[in-house]
Coordinates of C-alpha atoms and ligand atoms in Angstrom, one line a residue:
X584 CA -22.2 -15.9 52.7
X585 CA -19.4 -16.3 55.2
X586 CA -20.1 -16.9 59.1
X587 CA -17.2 -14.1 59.7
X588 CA -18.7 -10.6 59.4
X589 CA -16.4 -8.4 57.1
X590 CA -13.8 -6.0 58.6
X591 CA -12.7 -3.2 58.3
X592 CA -9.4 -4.5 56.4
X593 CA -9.4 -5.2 52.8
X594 CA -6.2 -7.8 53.9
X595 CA -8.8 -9.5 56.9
X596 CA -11.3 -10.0 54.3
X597 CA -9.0 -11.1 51.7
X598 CA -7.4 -13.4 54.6
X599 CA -11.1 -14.8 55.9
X600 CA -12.0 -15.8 51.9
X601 CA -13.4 -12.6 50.2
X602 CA -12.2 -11.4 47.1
X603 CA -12.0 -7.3 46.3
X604 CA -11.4 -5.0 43.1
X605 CA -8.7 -4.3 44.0
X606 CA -7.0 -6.3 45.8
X607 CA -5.6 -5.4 48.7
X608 CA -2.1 -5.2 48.8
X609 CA 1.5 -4.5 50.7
X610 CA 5.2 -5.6 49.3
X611 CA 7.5 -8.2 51.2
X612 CA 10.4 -6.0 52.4
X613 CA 8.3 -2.6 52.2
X614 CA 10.6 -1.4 54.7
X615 CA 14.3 -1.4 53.8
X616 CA 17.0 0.1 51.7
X617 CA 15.3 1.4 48.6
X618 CA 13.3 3.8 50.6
X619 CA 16.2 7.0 51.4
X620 CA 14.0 7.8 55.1
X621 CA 15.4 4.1 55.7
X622 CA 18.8 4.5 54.2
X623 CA 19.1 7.9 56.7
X624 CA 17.8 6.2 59.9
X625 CA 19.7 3.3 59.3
X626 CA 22.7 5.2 59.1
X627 CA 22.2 6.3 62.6
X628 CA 22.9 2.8 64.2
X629 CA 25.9 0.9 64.5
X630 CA 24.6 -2.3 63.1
X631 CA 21.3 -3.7 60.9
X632 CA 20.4 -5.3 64.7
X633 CA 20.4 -2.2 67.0
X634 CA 18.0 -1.1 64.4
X635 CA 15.7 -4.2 64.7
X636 CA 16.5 -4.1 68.5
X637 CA 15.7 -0.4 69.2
X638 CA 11.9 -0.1 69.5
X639 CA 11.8 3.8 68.8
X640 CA 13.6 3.4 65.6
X641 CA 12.6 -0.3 63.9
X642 CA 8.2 1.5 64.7
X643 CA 9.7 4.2 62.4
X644 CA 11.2 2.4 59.8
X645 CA 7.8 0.5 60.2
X646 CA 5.7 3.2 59.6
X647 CA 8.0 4.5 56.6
X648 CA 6.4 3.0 54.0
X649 CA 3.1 3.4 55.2
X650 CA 3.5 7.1 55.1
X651 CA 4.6 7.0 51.0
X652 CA 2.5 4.0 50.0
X653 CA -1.2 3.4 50.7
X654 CA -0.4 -0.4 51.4
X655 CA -3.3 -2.2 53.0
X656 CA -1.2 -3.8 55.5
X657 CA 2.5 -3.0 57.7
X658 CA 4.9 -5.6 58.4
X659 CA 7.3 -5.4 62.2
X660 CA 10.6 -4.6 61.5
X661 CA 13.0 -6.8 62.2
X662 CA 14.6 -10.0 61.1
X663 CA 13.9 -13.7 61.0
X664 CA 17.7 -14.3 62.6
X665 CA 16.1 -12.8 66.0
X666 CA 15.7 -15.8 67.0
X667 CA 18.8 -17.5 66.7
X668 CA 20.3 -14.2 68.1
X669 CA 17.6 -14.5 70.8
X670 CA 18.7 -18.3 71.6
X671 CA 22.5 -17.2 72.3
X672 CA 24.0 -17.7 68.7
X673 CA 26.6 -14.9 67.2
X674 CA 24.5 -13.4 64.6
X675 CA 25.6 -10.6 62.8
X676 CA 25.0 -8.7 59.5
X677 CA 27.7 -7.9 57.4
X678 CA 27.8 -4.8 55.2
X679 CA 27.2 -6.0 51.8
X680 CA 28.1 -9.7 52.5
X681 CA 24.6 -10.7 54.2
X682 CA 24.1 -12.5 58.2
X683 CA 27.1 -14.0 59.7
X684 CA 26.6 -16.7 62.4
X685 CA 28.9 -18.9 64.5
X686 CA 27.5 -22.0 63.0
X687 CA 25.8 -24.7 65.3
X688 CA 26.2 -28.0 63.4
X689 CA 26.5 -30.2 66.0
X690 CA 24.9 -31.8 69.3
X691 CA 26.6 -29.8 71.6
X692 CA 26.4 -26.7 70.3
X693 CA 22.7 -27.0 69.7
X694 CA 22.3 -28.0 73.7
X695 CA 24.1 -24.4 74.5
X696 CA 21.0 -22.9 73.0
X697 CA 18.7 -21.1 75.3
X698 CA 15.1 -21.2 75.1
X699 CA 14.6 -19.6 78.5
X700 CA 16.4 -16.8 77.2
X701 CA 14.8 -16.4 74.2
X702 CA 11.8 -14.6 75.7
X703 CA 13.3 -11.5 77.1
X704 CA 15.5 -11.1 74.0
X705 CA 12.4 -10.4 71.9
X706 CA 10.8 -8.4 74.0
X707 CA 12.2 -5.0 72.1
X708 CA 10.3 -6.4 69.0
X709 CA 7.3 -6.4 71.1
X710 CA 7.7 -3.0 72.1
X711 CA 7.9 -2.0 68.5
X712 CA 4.9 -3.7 67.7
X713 CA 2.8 -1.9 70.7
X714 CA 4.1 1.6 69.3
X715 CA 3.5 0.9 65.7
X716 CA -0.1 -0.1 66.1
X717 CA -0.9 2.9 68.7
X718 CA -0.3 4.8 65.0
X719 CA -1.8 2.8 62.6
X720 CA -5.5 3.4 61.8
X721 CA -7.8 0.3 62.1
X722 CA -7.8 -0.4 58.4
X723 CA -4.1 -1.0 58.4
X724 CA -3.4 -4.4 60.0
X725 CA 0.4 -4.9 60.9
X726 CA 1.9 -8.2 59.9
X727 CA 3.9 -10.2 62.8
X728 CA 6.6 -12.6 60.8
X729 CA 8.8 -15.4 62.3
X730 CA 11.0 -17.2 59.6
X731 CA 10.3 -21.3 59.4
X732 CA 12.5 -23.5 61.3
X733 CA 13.7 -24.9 57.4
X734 CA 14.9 -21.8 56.9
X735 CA 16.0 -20.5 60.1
X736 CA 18.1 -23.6 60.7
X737 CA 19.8 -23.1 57.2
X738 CA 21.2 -19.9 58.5
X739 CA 22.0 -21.6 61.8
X740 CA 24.2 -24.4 60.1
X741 CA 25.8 -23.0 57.6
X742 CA 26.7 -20.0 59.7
X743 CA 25.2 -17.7 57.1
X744 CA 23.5 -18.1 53.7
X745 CA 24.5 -20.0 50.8
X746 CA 23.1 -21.1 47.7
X747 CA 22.3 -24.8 47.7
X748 CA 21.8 -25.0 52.0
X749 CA 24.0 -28.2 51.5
X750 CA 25.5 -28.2 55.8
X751 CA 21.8 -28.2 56.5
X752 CA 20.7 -30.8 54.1
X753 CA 24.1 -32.9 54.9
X754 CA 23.3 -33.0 59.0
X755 CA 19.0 -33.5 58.0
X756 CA 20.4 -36.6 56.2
X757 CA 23.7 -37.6 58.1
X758 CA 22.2 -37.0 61.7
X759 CA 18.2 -37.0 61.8
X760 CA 17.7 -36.6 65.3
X761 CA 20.3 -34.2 66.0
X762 CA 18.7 -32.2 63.4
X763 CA 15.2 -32.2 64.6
X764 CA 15.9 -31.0 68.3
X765 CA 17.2 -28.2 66.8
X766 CA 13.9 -28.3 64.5
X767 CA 12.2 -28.7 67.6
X768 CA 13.6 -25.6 69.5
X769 CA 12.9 -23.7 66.4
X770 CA 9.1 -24.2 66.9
X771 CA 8.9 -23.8 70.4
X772 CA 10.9 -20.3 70.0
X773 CA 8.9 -18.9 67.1
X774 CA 5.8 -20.1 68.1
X775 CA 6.1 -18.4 71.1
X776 CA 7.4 -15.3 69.0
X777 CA 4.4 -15.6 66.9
X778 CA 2.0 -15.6 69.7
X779 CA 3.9 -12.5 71.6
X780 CA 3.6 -10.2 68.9
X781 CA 0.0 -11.0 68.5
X782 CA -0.3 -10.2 71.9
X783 CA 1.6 -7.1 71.1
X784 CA -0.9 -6.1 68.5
X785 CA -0.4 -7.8 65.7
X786 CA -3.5 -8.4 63.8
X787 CA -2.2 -11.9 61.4
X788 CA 1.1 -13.3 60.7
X789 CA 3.4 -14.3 58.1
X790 CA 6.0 -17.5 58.1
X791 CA 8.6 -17.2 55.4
X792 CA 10.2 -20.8 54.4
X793 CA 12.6 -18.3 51.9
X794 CA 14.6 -22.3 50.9
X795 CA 11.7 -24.5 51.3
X796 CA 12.7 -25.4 47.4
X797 CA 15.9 -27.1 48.3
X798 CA 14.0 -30.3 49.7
X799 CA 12.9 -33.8 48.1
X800 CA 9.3 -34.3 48.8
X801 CA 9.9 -37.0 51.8
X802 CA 12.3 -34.3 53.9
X803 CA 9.9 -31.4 52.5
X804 CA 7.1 -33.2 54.4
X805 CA 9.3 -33.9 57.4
X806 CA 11.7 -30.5 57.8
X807 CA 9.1 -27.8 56.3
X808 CA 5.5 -28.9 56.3
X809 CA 5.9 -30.9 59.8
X810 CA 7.5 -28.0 61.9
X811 CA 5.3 -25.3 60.4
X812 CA 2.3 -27.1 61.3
X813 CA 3.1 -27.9 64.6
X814 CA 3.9 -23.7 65.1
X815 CA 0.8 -23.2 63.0
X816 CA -1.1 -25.7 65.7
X817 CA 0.5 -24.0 68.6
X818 CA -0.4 -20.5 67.6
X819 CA -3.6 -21.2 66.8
X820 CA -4.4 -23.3 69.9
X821 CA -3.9 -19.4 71.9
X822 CA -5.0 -17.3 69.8
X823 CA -7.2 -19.1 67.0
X824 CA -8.4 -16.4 64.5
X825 CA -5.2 -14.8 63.6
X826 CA -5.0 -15.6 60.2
X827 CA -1.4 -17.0 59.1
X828 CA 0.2 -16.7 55.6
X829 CA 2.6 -19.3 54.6
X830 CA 5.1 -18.8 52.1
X831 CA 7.2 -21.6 51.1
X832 CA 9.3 -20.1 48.8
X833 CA 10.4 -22.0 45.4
X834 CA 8.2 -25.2 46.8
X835 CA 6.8 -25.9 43.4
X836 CA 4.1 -28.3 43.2
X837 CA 4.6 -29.1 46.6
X838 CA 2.9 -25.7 47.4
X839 CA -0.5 -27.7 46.9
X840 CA 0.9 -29.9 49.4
X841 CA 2.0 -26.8 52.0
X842 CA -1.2 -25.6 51.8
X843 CA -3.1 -28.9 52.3
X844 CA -0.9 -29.7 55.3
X845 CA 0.1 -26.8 57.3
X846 CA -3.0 -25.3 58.4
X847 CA -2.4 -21.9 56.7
X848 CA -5.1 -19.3 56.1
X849 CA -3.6 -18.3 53.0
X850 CA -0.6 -19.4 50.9
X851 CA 2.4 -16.6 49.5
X852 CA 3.3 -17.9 46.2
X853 CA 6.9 -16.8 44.5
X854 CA 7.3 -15.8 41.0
X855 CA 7.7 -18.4 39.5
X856 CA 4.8 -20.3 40.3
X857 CA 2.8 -20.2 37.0
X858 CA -0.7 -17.7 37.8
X859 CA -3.4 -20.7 36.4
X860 CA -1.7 -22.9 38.4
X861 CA -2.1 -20.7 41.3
X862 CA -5.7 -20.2 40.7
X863 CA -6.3 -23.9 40.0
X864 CA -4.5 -25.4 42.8
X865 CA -4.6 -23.2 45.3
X866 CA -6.9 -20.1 45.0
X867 CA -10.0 -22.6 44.8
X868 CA -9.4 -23.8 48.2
X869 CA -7.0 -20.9 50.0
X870 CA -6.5 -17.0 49.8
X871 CA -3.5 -16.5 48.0
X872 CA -1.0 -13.9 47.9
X873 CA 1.7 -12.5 45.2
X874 CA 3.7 -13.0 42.7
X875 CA 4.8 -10.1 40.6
X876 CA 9.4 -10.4 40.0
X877 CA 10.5 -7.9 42.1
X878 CA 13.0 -7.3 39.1
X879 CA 10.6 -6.3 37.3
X880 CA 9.1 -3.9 39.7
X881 CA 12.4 -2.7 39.5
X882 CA 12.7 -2.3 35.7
X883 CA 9.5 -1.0 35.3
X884 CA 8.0 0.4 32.3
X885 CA 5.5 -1.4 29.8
X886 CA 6.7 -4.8 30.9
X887 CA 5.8 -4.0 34.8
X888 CA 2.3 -3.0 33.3
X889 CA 1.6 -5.7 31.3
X890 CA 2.8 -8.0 34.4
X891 CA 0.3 -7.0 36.9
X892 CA -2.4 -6.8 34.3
X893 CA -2.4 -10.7 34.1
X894 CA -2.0 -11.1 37.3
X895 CA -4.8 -9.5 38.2
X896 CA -7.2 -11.1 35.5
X897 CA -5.8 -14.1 36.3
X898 CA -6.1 -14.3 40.2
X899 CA -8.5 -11.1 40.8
X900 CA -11.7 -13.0 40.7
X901 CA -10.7 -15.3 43.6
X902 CA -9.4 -13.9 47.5
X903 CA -6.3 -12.2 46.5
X904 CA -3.5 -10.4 47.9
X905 CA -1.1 -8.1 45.6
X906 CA 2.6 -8.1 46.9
X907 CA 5.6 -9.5 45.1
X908 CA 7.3 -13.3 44.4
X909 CA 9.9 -12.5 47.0
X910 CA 11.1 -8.9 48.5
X911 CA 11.6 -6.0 47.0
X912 CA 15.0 -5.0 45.7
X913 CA 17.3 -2.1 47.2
X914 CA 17.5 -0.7 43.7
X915 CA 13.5 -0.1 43.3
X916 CA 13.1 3.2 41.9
X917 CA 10.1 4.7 44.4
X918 CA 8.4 6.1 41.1
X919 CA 7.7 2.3 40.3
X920 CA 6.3 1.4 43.6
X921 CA 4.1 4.2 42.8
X922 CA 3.2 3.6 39.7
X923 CA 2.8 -0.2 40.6
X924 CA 0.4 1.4 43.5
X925 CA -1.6 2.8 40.9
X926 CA -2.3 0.1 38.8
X927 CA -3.3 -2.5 41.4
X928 CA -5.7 0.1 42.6
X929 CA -7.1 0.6 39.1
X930 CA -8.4 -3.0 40.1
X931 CA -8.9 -4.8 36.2
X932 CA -7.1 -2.4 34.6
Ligands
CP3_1944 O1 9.7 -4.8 55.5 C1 9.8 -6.0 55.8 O2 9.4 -7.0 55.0 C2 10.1 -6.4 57.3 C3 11.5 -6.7 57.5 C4 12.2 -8.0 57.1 C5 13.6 -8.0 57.0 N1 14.0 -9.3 56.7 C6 14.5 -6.8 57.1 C7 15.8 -6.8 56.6 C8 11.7 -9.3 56.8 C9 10.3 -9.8 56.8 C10 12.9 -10.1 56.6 C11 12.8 -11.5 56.4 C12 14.0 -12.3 56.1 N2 15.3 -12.1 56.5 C13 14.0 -13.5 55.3 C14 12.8 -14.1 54.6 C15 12.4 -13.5 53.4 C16 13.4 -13.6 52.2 O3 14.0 -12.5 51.9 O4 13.6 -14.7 51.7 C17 15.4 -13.9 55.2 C18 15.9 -15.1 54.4 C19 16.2 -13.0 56.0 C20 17.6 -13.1 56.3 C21 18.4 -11.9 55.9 N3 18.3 -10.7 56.4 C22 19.3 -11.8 54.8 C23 19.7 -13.0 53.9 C24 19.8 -10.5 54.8 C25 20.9 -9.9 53.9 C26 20.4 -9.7 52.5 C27 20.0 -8.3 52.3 O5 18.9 -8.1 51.8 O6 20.7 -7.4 52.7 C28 19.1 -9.8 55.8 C29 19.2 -8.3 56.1 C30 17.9 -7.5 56.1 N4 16.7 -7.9 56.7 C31 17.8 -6.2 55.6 C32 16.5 -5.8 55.9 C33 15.9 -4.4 55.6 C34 18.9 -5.4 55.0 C35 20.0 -5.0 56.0 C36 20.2 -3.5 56.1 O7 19.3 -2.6 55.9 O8 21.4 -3.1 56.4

């Protein structure tokens, strides 16, 4: 028996140790494009950031998929590049070509950053937290996110994405120190972030590390575990039961690592982290959450079923959280999101 009395949240209990038939479960991305109520309100703003920006709107787009799905938990819309935005850097999103940024790669362009400002540029994301949970019911948790500073300062460096994050790696190796007070900003800003939108409302929080897999295990230990603990450590030091997922995305074996280091409550595992290994290495010490391909959500059909099947024999018996390796594709039909819905709740199917 467990000191923490259960909630009323199948994701809380799943996040505090307990394991449920079903699972609980909500999908990375569970807002966005392959929903059409999305598609029309997005259609209304200029760009992907007024959306995120405009409290009113991004609580809408929250509460979307909420409406359709019975998920067991929402997530805040908006984006992980709010906080470069916030800290002064030109961030836009493209149509069809992904976030644009004025790249910062070098000492004085990372001293032109503003932390001071930072604060009242997130404050419409806390506003959209306040109104979503004023409508959610008490069994519905809503996820607060900040992207890792790994990650985030991929973005920042290369000025956008890219497949290999090579200008990030390059000034990591070619200029340390530069490199980590820009690290450094990155986990005062989102810690803050973090701890403002629990404030807000939200009720735990999720750090996506989306290229924590494009590290050797010595700069893995110093760019991605080292600065997620220390936001880990910060958040927790305010606010200290707010559960936090981690998800260091492609990390491999060093997942084990992650999750031995960081301080998470729980650890979000991609697809292709192999399910025993999951339950031997992780779920025996950690909540973990995952991995169906979101291509295969969007396929569908006999394959999808035979997918979350295993999954859920394989990592059902431990704490468990259904969602996907990674988010869910634009091209999703909703009829497999339903039918996906369906057979996680069938629990062992
Ligand atoms: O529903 C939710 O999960 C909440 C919203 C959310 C978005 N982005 C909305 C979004 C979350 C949690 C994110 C996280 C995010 N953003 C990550 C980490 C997770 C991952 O996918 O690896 C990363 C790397 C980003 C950066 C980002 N934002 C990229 C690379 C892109 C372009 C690619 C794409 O999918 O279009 C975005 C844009 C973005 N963020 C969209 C949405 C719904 C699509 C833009 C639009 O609707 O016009």
């Amino acid at each position: 028996m467990s000191a923490i009395p259960p909630s009323q949240s199948a994701l809380l209990n799943a996040l505090s140790g307990r394991a449920s038939t079903p699972p609980p479960m909500w999908l990375m991305r569970q807002a966005g494009r392959y929903l059409p109520e999305y598609r029309e309100v997005r259609s209304k703003v200029p760009s992907f950031l007024d959306l995120c920006l405009t409290p009113a709107l991004a609580a809408e787009v929250t509460l979307q998929p909420l409406r359709r799905f019975p998920f067991d938990a929402g997530i805040v819309f908006s984006d992980i590049l709010i906080i470069p935005y916030a800290l002064g850097q030109n961030v836009a999103f493209v149509e069809g070509e992904g976030p644009k940024l004025e790249p910062v790669s070098d000492e004085a362009a990372i001293a032109e950053l503003d932390e001071t400002a930072a604060g009242a540029g997130l404050a419409p994301v806390y506003e959209t937290v306040e109104r979503v949970v004023a409508e959610l019911p008490e069994t519905v948790p809503l996820i607060g996110f900040c992207g890792a500073p790994w990650t985030v300062a991929t973005y920042m460096v290369e000025g956008g994405g890219s497949k290999d994050q090579a200008a990030a790696r390059s000034l990591a190796y070619r200029e340390p120190e530069t490199f980590q007070r820009l690290i450094d900003l990155l986990v005062e800003s989102s810690a803050r972030y973090l701890v403002g939108q629990v404030k807000a409302g939200c009720r735990a929080l999720q750090i996506f590390d989306s290229w924590a897999g494009s590290l050797p295990e010595d700069a893995f230990a110093r760019w991605c575990i080292a600065p997620t603990r220390a936001i880990v450590d910060r958040v927790k030091a305010e606010i200290p039961n707010v559960p936090v997922i981690g998800f260091p995305r492609g990390a491999g074996p060093l997942a084990e690592r992650y999750a031995q280091e960081t301080g998470m409550d729980a650890i979000g595992c991609d697809t292709s982290l192999p399910l025993t290994w999951i339950r031997d290495r992780l779920q025996n010490r950690f909540p973990v959450q995952g991995n169906l391909d979101p291509v295969l959500l969007a396929v569908g059909g006999p394959a999808l079923e035979v997918r979350v099947k295993t999954i859920l024999e394989t990592l059902g018996q431990g704490p468990f959280i259904f969602n996907l390796g990674h988010g869910i594709l634009p091209e999703t039909p909703i009829a497999n999101v339903e039918r996906l819905v369906s057979l996680v709740q069938a629990g062992r199917v």
